[in-house]
Amino acid sequence: MTLTPRHVNLDTLPRQLFINGEWVDGLAGARLSVRDPYDDHEILTIAEAREADVDRAVAAARAAFPAWAAMNPSDRGRLLYKLVEKMEACFDELAELEAIDTGHPIRDTRFLDVPRSLLNFRYFAGLADKLDGRQVPVEPGFLNVVKRQPVGVVGQIVPWNFPLMFCSWKLGPALAAGNTVVMKPSEITPLSTLRLAQMMHEVGFPPGVVNIVPGYGHSAGQRLAEHPDVNKIAFTGSTATGRKIVEASSGNLKRVSLELGGKGPNIVFADAVLPAAVGGSAFAIFHNQGQACIAGSRLLLEESIADAFLEKFIALAESIRLGHPLDPDTEMGPLTSRLHQQRVLNYLDICRKEGNRILTGGSSPDDAALAQGCFIRPTVVEAQPGDTVFTQEVFGPFVSVTRFKDEAEAIALANTGDYGLGSGLWTTNLARAHRVADAMQAGMVWVNCYKRVHPGSPFGGVGQSGYGRDLGTECMNEYTEAKSLWINYDAQLPPFYKR
Ligand code: NAD
């Protein structure tokens, strides 16, 4: 059943690059095909940015930087608030646009993608005039103050799994702090980012403050990462690409923050409230078709409750309604691209080769109506340390299950592998909750919940999940430089050179 959006006007959607406040074609004249993952048809084509276009965008951001940085911070906040109002007025349109471009079910984009993006922009709008520095109590006669200054031109490179939300995570704090931005959205899902740029222009962001250059990673992304006139790269994406970005950034030693992959361990202890743990663990992995860096993709179950848990968990997984993203009853949409569906299916081939027992799912759905789409059934697979799918990120509706005997083994299993992003545990024992949370090698731990995110709480990882933080007041450190200012107002300097 194909549904058409009611609030999106494809004819008026921006289809060009947004550079220096203008809509322009790429200099090479190349186009990107934007596809609907429900049936893989082409929605439209847009201009593709290449290296020379990134150069133009960086030049525009550089030219816009002094005035933007010097603007009254309260006025920067006001522009962000105006953007929030504009987005609120276009709520239905944004929810539908994100659904057709990414495959997210409309119930998710209405409940999560759009409201969360609003929440984030609102938070950073409010933070714009609260970024105070500090005064250090140094020796008498001197004043030392630490000022926070914007870093300059920021390049932002983001993936396809939450395009609109990542705009709010990245643009919000960067702009509030007085930086100008060149953002490269994923080549797969650029539509909501371009629409957002149009709104920013309409509410009065000055030309060059935000520039949007959709293009491929190896060309536009690489150029942004290596660009000598970019002061910082904020990257979200895979660990492999993160490594390339660090290498590319070394020319001018620009600052880099990396939000990379994850393989979230989700521990269920025998004393957990079982229905809550079952429902929460299903949300942890199956929401957004499992395409979340913080997905609870590694379920660790205490032996004594494992069978009872799995019976309920598998029944829930099998009841999840797959369908058209615009159908309000759909609980799971297609994966965001054909290529990515293939990647996930390859992991299922690996499971079969390595002898992992597939407890449910394991393929695309048989349903003829979904056959053209990039769907994968919710999949639950038994795995042991050493199996490929125990440590590698599948990034789909795919969860591995491993049983453990005691708390020490649960912690050891949870900390196996190189990632350390999101993690969770379910228990009614408060002391255990703290003990295990402290022992988890992860940037975020959720107890009796999963994937809670708030603009005020820092988000990021350890190990191969990257470094630096999005969100929270912590992320403002990523977008500002600390400048230490010393003033002698009454001090007698010691006579260093007595003559
Ligand atoms: P990806 O690394 O392939 O691409 C991410 C972005 O980087 C895209 O815009 C892409 O065009 C660009 N890119 C690719 N090669 C590049 C290069 N050489 N130089 C510069 N830019 C380049 O990742 P993906 O497949 O789009 O997204 C999935 C990955 O993102 C998963 O690993 C997931 O865990 C991760 N992710 C992490 C977070 C987080 O906050 N930690 C959030 C969401 C997704």
XYZ file of N, CA and C in Angstrom, residues 91-308:
654
model
N 5.166 21.478 11.555
C 5.383 20.198 12.244
C 4.989 19.003 11.359
N 3.764 19.050 10.814
C 3.276 17.905 10.022
C 4.126 17.685 8.780
N 4.520 18.783 8.176
C 5.336 18.665 6.969
C 6.676 18.007 7.296
N 7.312 18.477 8.371
C 8.622 17.911 8.733
C 8.496 16.434 9.089
N 7.412 16.097 9.801
C 7.220 14.690 10.195
C 7.060 13.802 8.961
N 6.324 14.272 7.978
C 6.127 13.474 6.763
C 7.400 13.426 5.923
N 8.064 14.561 5.838
C 9.282 14.629 5.021
C 10.335 13.648 5.546
N 10.491 13.659 6.874
C 11.487 12.758 7.472
C 11.068 11.297 7.256
N 9.757 11.046 7.307
C 9.273 9.669 7.136
C 9.552 9.156 5.726
N 9.276 9.991 4.705
C 9.461 9.457 3.338
C 10.939 9.363 2.972
N 11.760 10.230 3.551
C 13.185 10.205 3.182
C 13.944 9.100 3.909
N 13.571 8.852 5.174
C 14.349 7.889 5.975
C 13.659 6.535 6.144
N 12.334 6.500 5.963
C 11.590 5.264 6.243
C 11.123 5.167 7.687
N 11.398 6.184 8.497
C 10.905 6.151 9.888
C 9.382 6.182 9.877
N 8.736 5.353 10.684
C 7.275 5.424 10.762
C 6.819 6.807 11.221
N 5.711 7.252 10.670
C 5.210 8.598 10.986
C 4.929 8.734 12.483
N 4.543 7.632 13.133
C 4.300 7.738 14.578
C 5.604 8.079 15.305
N 6.730 7.600 14.778
C 8.023 7.934 15.394
C 8.440 9.364 15.072
N 8.255 9.773 13.820
C 8.717 11.132 13.484
C 7.864 12.169 14.222
N 6.566 11.818 14.428
C 5.698 12.752 15.163
C 5.994 12.742 16.660
N 6.370 11.577 17.163
C 6.562 11.430 18.604
C 7.997 11.758 19.013
N 8.923 11.534 18.074
C 10.316 11.628 18.477
C 11.151 12.581 17.608
N 11.288 12.266 16.323
C 12.247 13.043 15.507
C 11.950 14.548 15.551
N 10.701 14.916 15.266
C 10.413 16.357 15.188
C 10.333 16.988 16.587
N 9.568 16.414 17.531
C 9.525 17.053 18.859
C 10.893 17.156 19.526
N 11.712 16.118 19.344
C 13.057 16.152 19.952
C 13.924 17.222 19.298
N 13.768 17.376 17.993
C 14.557 18.412 17.305
C 14.152 19.787 17.825
N 12.853 19.970 18.032
C 12.376 21.244 18.584
C 12.946 21.476 19.978
N 12.890 20.426 20.787
C 13.388 20.516 22.160
C 14.867 20.932 22.178
N 15.627 20.325 21.271
C 17.067 20.607 21.239
C 17.337 22.046 20.800
N 16.703 22.451 19.717
C 16.924 23.827 19.244
C 16.508 24.835 20.326
N 15.399 24.541 21.007
C 14.913 25.457 22.046
C 15.931 25.549 23.186
N 16.474 24.407 23.543
C 17.460 24.366 24.632
C 18.682 25.226 24.277
N 19.179 25.055 23.039
C 20.400 25.784 22.677
C 20.095 27.262 22.412
N 18.871 27.558 21.975
C 18.476 28.966 21.844
C 18.600 29.633 23.218
N 18.132 28.935 24.240
C 18.173 29.478 25.598
C 19.580 29.562 26.153
N 20.456 28.705 25.645
C 21.820 28.674 26.179
C 22.690 29.800 25.601
N 22.240 30.375 24.462
C 23.089 31.329 23.741
C 23.604 32.453 24.659
N 22.737 32.993 25.539
C 23.177 34.113 26.383
C 23.488 33.669 27.821
N 23.781 32.374 27.968
C 24.134 31.900 29.323
C 25.506 31.242 29.363
N 26.251 31.455 28.300
C 27.568 30.833 28.217
C 28.596 31.676 28.939
N 28.492 31.772 30.266
C 29.444 32.633 30.946
C 30.749 31.898 31.193
N 31.805 32.672 31.358
C 33.106 32.092 31.669
C 33.256 32.011 33.179
N 34.466 32.225 33.682
C 34.621 32.219 35.140
C 35.788 33.118 35.534
N 35.779 33.453 36.814
C 36.873 34.256 37.325
C 37.665 33.373 38.274
N 38.981 33.299 38.059
C 39.811 32.400 38.856
C 40.415 33.198 40.020
N 40.299 32.694 41.254
C 40.862 33.450 42.389
C 42.384 33.340 42.434
N 43.066 34.213 41.685
C 44.529 34.196 41.615
C 45.114 35.155 42.655
N 46.400 35.486 42.535
C 47.060 36.328 43.519
C 46.419 37.723 43.563
N 46.463 38.380 44.765
C 45.893 39.730 44.874
C 46.531 40.682 43.860
N 45.716 41.592 43.365
C 46.231 42.568 42.413
C 46.072 42.143 40.966
N 45.721 40.884 40.768
C 45.490 40.411 39.397
C 44.038 39.956 39.249
N 43.534 40.180 38.056
C 42.236 39.595 37.691
C 42.501 38.564 36.596
N 42.037 37.355 36.826
C 42.115 36.350 35.759
C 40.701 35.898 35.432
N 40.323 36.066 34.177
C 39.011 35.567 33.751
C 39.182 34.616 32.575
N 38.345 33.592 32.575
C 38.347 32.647 31.460
C 37.138 32.965 30.604
N 37.432 33.397 29.383
C 36.335 33.719 28.448
C 36.102 32.535 27.535
N 34.896 32.406 27.061
C 34.607 31.350 26.086
C 34.377 32.013 24.737
N 35.204 31.662 23.774
C 35.064 32.276 22.458
C 34.756 31.197 21.422
N 33.974 31.529 20.394
C 33.664 30.529 19.369
C 34.933 30.055 18.665
N 34.911 28.823 18.157
C 36.140 28.300 17.528
C 36.305 28.828 16.112
N 35.209 29.228 15.460
C 35.333 29.780 14.103
C 34.396 29.097 13.131
N 34.969 28.568 12.030
C 34.155 27.856 11.038
C 34.124 26.380 11.425
N 32.918 25.862 11.586
C 32.754 24.471 12.009
C 32.192 23.656 10.844
N 32.843 22.541 10.549
C 32.313 21.594 9.561
C 31.555 20.502 10.307
N 30.356 20.198 9.858
C 29.553 19.175 10.538
C 29.177 18.104 9.513
N 29.508 16.871 9.838
C 29.260 15.753 8.917
C 28.403 14.734 9.662
N 27.246 14.416 9.118
C 26.287 13.584 9.867
C 25.773 12.422 9.003
N 25.269 11.364 9.655
C 24.773 10.203 8.914
C 23.276 10.304 8.605
N 22.711 9.200 8.157
C 21.350 9.214 7.622
C 20.300 8.740 8.619
N 20.697 8.349 9.820
C 19.692 7.685 10.665
C 18.743 8.632 11.399
N 19.195 9.852 11.734
C 18.278 10.842 12.328
C 18.633 12.221 11.760
N 18.398 12.457 10.486
C 18.935 13.684 9.866
C 18.455 14.973 10.516
N 17.159 15.089 10.762
C 16.667 16.355 11.327
C 17.181 16.534 12.753
N 17.154 15.452 13.506
C 17.579 15.557 14.898
C 19.062 15.927 14.990
N 19.866 15.355 14.079
C 21.290 15.701 14.128
C 21.520 17.167 13.781
N 20.641 17.743 12.949
C 20.760 19.188 12.695
C 20.615 19.941 14.014
N 19.644 19.509 14.833
C 19.415 20.221 16.088
C 20.561 19.983 17.073
N 21.120 18.781 17.064
C 22.248 18.490 17.957
C 23.478 19.308 17.599
N 23.661 19.510 16.282
C 24.935 20.092 15.836
C 24.806 21.598 15.589
N 23.759 21.974 14.817
C 23.634 23.399 14.495
C 23.305 24.210 15.743
N 22.430 23.661 16.591
C 21.981 24.401 17.772
C 23.147 24.943 18.597
N 24.010 24.081 19.136
C 25.093 24.588 19.985
C 26.145 25.380 19.220
N 26.457 24.955 17.982
C 27.507 25.647 17.222
C 27.092 27.096 16.978
N 25.845 27.289 16.577
C 25.383 28.645 16.254
C 25.190 29.465 17.522
N 24.654 28.841 18.561
C 24.447 29.569 19.811
C 25.769 30.118 20.328
N 26.845 29.363 20.139
C 28.151 29.789 20.655
C 28.846 30.805 19.751
N 28.260 31.089 18.572
C 28.842 32.123 17.718
C 29.711 31.613 16.588
N 29.620 30.322 16.295
C 30.369 29.776 15.159
C 29.524 29.861 13.893
N 30.180 29.821 12.745
C 29.450 29.640 11.497
C 29.700 28.206 11.021
N 28.790 27.706 10.175
C 28.773 26.263 9.936
C 28.699 25.918 8.452
N 29.425 24.864 8.093
C 29.195 24.177 6.817
C 28.783 22.760 7.179
N 27.554 22.421 6.849
C 27.074 21.077 7.204
C 26.945 20.205 5.964
N 27.486 18.975 6.104
C 27.274 18.004 5.032
C 26.344 16.913 5.545
N 25.080 16.956 5.109
C 24.187 15.861 5.501
C 24.561 14.603 4.735
N 23.976 13.501 5.116
C 24.226 12.267 4.374
C 23.685 12.411 2.960
N 24.398 11.819 2.032
C 23.950 11.825 0.632
C 22.622 11.079 0.474
N 22.279 10.261 1.480
C 21.076 9.423 1.376
C 19.824 10.170 1.844
N 19.965 11.050 2.827
C 18.777 11.674 3.456
C 18.931 13.194 3.624
N 19.020 13.931 2.538
C 19.292 15.379 2.689
C 18.045 16.253 2.809
N 16.837 15.684 2.642
C 15.667 16.544 2.404
C 15.302 17.442 3.582
N 15.224 16.867 4.794
C 14.798 17.708 5.918
C 15.857 18.766 6.231
N 17.118 18.460 5.978
C 18.188 19.438 6.245
C 18.056 20.628 5.295
N 17.764 20.329 4.024
C 17.596 21.428 3.057
C 16.360 22.265 3.405
N 15.301 21.586 3.817
C 14.079 22.329 4.191
C 14.352 23.209 5.410
N 15.144 22.674 6.332
C 15.502 23.449 7.522
C 16.304 24.698 7.134
N 17.217 24.531 6.183
C 18.018 25.676 5.731
C 17.102 26.751 5.163
N 16.075 26.310 4.436
C 15.115 27.263 3.872
C 14.422 28.044 4.996
N 14.057 27.325 6.058
C 13.398 27.986 7.197
C 14.362 28.962 7.878
N 15.621 28.566 8.002
C 16.598 29.444 8.664
C 16.750 30.736 7.876
N 16.754 30.579 6.563
C 16.867 31.755 5.697
C 15.642 32.658 5.907
N 14.469 32.038 5.939
C 13.224 32.810 6.074
C 13.156 33.566 7.401
N 13.664 32.962 8.474
C 13.551 33.652 9.770
C 14.676 34.663 9.989
N 15.648 34.708 9.069
C 16.608 35.804 9.125
C 18.032 35.472 9.528
N 18.428 34.206 9.476
C 19.853 33.924 9.713
C 20.646 34.596 8.590
N 21.701 35.334 8.915
C 22.439 36.062 7.882
C 23.117 35.110 6.888
N 23.318 35.563 5.648
C 23.986 34.734 4.641
C 25.341 34.242 5.134
N 25.637 32.976 4.854
C 26.946 32.413 5.184
C 27.041 31.821 6.576
N 26.084 32.132 7.456
C 26.157 31.607 8.830
C 25.930 30.097 8.822
N 25.003 29.652 7.978
C 24.780 28.211 7.813
C 24.826 27.887 6.331
N 25.623 26.901 5.972
C 25.742 26.475 4.579
C 25.542 24.962 4.534
N 24.753 24.497 3.550
C 24.432 23.063 3.500
C 24.932 22.496 2.172
N 25.783 21.478 2.276
C 26.417 20.917 1.073
C 26.231 19.400 1.009
N 25.055 18.934 0.571
C 24.868 17.486 0.468
C 25.799 16.913 -0.593
N 26.449 15.821 -0.260
C 27.375 15.214 -1.219
C 27.942 13.952 -0.614
N 28.782 13.292 -1.386
C 29.357 12.031 -0.912
C 30.501 12.284 0.074
N 30.726 11.266 0.900
C 31.774 11.377 1.908
C 33.160 11.487 1.309
N 33.437 10.677 0.273
C 34.804 10.648 -0.267
C 35.174 11.954 -0.975
N 34.173 12.756 -1.367
C 34.475 14.020 -2.060
C 34.165 15.206 -1.128
N 32.877 15.523 -0.981
C 32.514 16.705 -0.175
C 32.950 16.543 1.287
N 32.682 15.348 1.861
C 33.014 15.119 3.277
C 34.511 15.206 3.512
N 35.250 14.526 2.633
C 36.718 14.499 2.764
C 37.276 15.928 2.675
N 36.762 16.711 1.735
C 37.264 18.078 1.552
C 36.998 18.921 2.800
N 35.818 18.744 3.363
C 35.480 19.514 4.567
C 36.426 19.124 5.707
N 36.670 17.831 5.839
C 37.515 17.354 6.940
C 38.959 17.844 6.805
N 39.428 17.964 5.559
C 40.839 18.359 5.393
C 40.988 19.864 5.184
N 39.881 20.590 5.073
C 39.955 21.992 4.648
C 40.812 22.832 5.605
N 41.808 23.576 5.049
C 42.698 24.338 5.938
C 42.012 25.500 6.642
N 40.841 25.913 6.142
C 40.195 27.074 6.766
C 38.995 26.666 7.627
N 38.906 25.393 7.959
C 37.865 24.927 8.892
C 38.541 24.704 10.244
N 37.949 25.243 11.306
C 38.589 25.180 12.624
C 38.217 23.939 13.418
N 37.071 23.352 13.066
C 36.644 22.185 13.837
C 35.720 21.323 12.984
N 35.831 20.010 13.188
C 34.863 19.093 12.574
C 34.090 18.405 13.698
N 32.773 18.454 13.584
C 31.920 17.664 14.484
C 31.334 16.553 13.623
N 31.707 15.332 13.942
C 31.318 14.203 13.087
C 30.455 13.211 13.849
N 29.407 12.737 13.188
C 28.658 11.573 13.666
C 28.616 10.582 12.528
N 28.970 9.340 12.813
C 28.956 8.327 11.765
C 29.726 7.101 12.210
N 30.219 6.347 11.246
C 30.859 5.070 11.590
C 32.285 5.283 12.102
N 32.769 4.299 12.814
C 34.124 4.377 13.365
C 35.158 4.423 12.243
N 34.914 3.664 11.163
C 35.873 3.647 10.044
C 35.998 5.041 9.439
N 34.877 5.719 9.248
C 34.936 7.072 8.677
C 35.544 8.046 9.685
N 35.231 7.859 10.954
C 35.796 8.726 11.989
C 37.319 8.725 11.932
N 37.861 7.541 11.688
C 39.328 7.430 11.624
C 39.862 8.246 10.428
N 39.152 8.141 9.297
C 39.592 8.894 8.103
C 39.525 10.398 8.375
N 38.507 10.793 9.133
C 38.345 12.225 9.411
C 39.490 12.738 10.279
N 39.880 11.931 11.251
C 41.008 12.343 12.101
C 42.255 12.515 11.235
N 42.474 11.558 10.323
C 43.657 11.672 9.445
C 43.571 12.926 8.580
N 42.381 13.143 7.993
C 42.228 14.289 7.084
C 42.369 15.615 7.827
N 42.047 15.599 9.123
C 42.053 16.851 9.886
C 43.453 17.276 10.306
N 44.439 16.397 10.090
C 45.746 16.653 10.702
C 46.492 17.801 10.031
N 46.125 18.142 8.786
C 46.847 19.202 8.069
C 46.897 20.501 8.847
N 45.758 20.970 9.314
C 45.770 22.233 10.084
C 45.460 21.972 11.562
N 45.531 20.691 11.968
C 45.295 20.307 13.374
C 43.981 20.884 13.880
N 42.946 20.791 13.065
C 41.654 21.319 13.510
C 41.121 20.460 14.645
N 40.245 21.045 15.426
C 39.614 20.274 16.504
C 38.635 19.280 15.897
N 38.493 18.137 16.553
C 37.585 17.104 16.049
C 36.798 16.533 17.224
N 35.493 16.349 17.033
C 34.730 15.546 17.993
C 34.026 14.444 17.209
N 33.993 13.267 17.786
C 33.546 12.074 17.059
C 32.473 11.329 17.834
N 31.304 11.193 17.223
C 30.248 10.319 17.764
C 30.170 9.131 16.819
N 30.670 8.000 17.243
C 30.837 6.882 16.298
C 29.887 5.729 16.616
N 30.291 4.553 16.238
C 29.390 3.397 16.361
C 29.240 2.896 17.791
N 28.377 1.917 17.951
C 28.163 1.314 19.268
C 27.681 -0.115 19.141
N 27.707 -0.824 20.252
C 27.172 -2.186 20.294
C 26.603 -2.345 21.698
N 25.519 -1.615 21.943
C 25.022 -1.405 23.294
C 24.659 -2.674 24.053
N 25.372 -2.964 25.154
C 24.981 -4.089 26.002
C 23.764 -3.715 26.841
N 22.840 -4.627 26.947
C 21.605 -4.392 27.689
C 21.408 -5.599 28.607
N 21.720 -5.404 29.907
C 21.751 -6.538 30.849
C 20.410 -6.653 31.570
N 19.836 -7.849 31.561
C 18.603 -8.065 32.329
C 18.919 -9.052 33.458
N 18.846 -8.544 34.698
C 19.088 -9.401 35.855
C 17.790 -10.105 36.251
N 17.949 -11.184 36.995
C 16.782 -12.005 37.361
C 15.792 -11.229 38.227
N 16.298 -10.199 38.945
C 15.387 -9.457 39.830
C 14.709 -8.282 39.118
N 14.833 -8.206 37.795
C 14.198 -7.100 37.053
C 12.689 -7.287 37.017
N 11.977 -6.182 36.807
C 10.527 -6.277 36.553
C 10.399 -6.728 35.096
N 10.010 -7.981 34.920
C 10.123 -8.605 33.605
C 9.348 -7.888 32.481
N 8.057 -7.570 32.677
C 7.347 -6.925 31.558
C 8.007 -5.609 31.137
N 8.478 -4.857 32.135
C 9.142 -3.586 31.803
C 10.437 -3.851 31.043
N 11.178 -4.867 31.471
C 12.452 -5.185 30.813
C 12.216 -5.682 29.388
N 11.155 -6.458 29.190
C 10.865 -6.973 27.849
C 10.501 -5.811 26.919
N 9.562 -4.983 27.366
C 9.120 -3.856 26.523
C 10.263 -2.871 26.280
N 11.002 -2.560 27.331
C 12.100 -1.596 27.208
C 13.220 -2.120 26.327
N 13.482 -3.422 26.422
C 14.557 -3.997 25.609
C 14.144 -4.051 24.140
N 12.854 -4.235 23.880
C 12.376 -4.237 22.492
C 12.502 -2.827 21.908
N 12.118 -1.830 22.703
C 12.286 -0.442 22.243
C 13.771 -0.166 21.986
N 14.622 -0.662 22.885
C 16.061 -0.398 22.795
C 16.622 -0.829 21.446
N 16.126 -1.923 20.895
C 16.704 -2.393 19.640
C 15.813 -2.125 18.433
N 14.507 -2.244 18.572
C 13.684 -2.227 17.352
C 13.220 -0.830 16.931
N 13.222 0.114 17.863
C 12.843 1.468 17.471
C 13.806 1.963 16.379
N 13.251 2.673 15.398
C 14.036 3.187 14.266
C 14.713 2.074 13.466
N 14.032 0.888 13.467
C 14.546 -0.258 12.702
C 15.951 -0.655 13.184
N 16.253 -0.307 14.429
C 17.569 -0.650 14.990
C 18.694 0.232 14.480
N 18.352 1.240 13.706
C 19.391 2.103 13.128
C 19.703 3.232 14.102
N 20.278 2.862 15.217
C 20.652 3.857 16.224
C 21.977 3.426 16.816
N 22.884 4.392 16.915
C 24.205 4.075 17.460
C 24.072 3.602 18.908
N 23.024 4.053 19.602
C 22.849 3.675 21.013
C 21.890 2.495 21.173
N 21.551 1.827 20.076
C 20.617 0.693 20.175
C 21.133 -0.331 21.187
N 20.211 -0.919 21.917
C 20.575 -2.011 22.833
C 20.628 -3.296 22.021
N 21.739 -3.472 21.328
C 21.812 -4.530 20.313
C 22.423 -5.821 20.848
N 22.862 -5.797 22.117
C 23.487 -6.989 22.702
C 22.760 -7.287 24.011
N 21.812 -8.175 23.931
C 20.988 -8.497 25.096
C 21.715 -9.554 25.932
N 21.914 -9.240 27.214
C 22.591 -10.175 28.123
C 21.577 -10.576 29.187
N 21.249 -11.872 29.245
C 20.161 -12.324 30.112
C 20.682 -13.247 31.198
N 20.253 -12.998 32.447
C 20.633 -13.901 33.533
C 19.939 -15.246 33.292
N 20.739 -16.301 33.418
C 20.278 -17.646 33.000
C 18.902 -18.021 33.528
N 18.677 -17.717 34.832
C 17.455 -18.213 35.463
C 16.172 -17.619 34.867
N 16.261 -16.466 34.214
C 15.037 -15.875 33.622
C 15.096 -15.833 32.092
N 16.175 -16.359 31.522
C 16.382 -16.185 30.079
C 15.239 -16.769 29.252
N 14.806 -17.987 29.591
C 13.749 -18.612 28.762
C 12.441 -17.832 28.866
N 12.078 -17.467 30.106
C 10.811 -16.735 30.290
C 10.878 -15.387 29.567
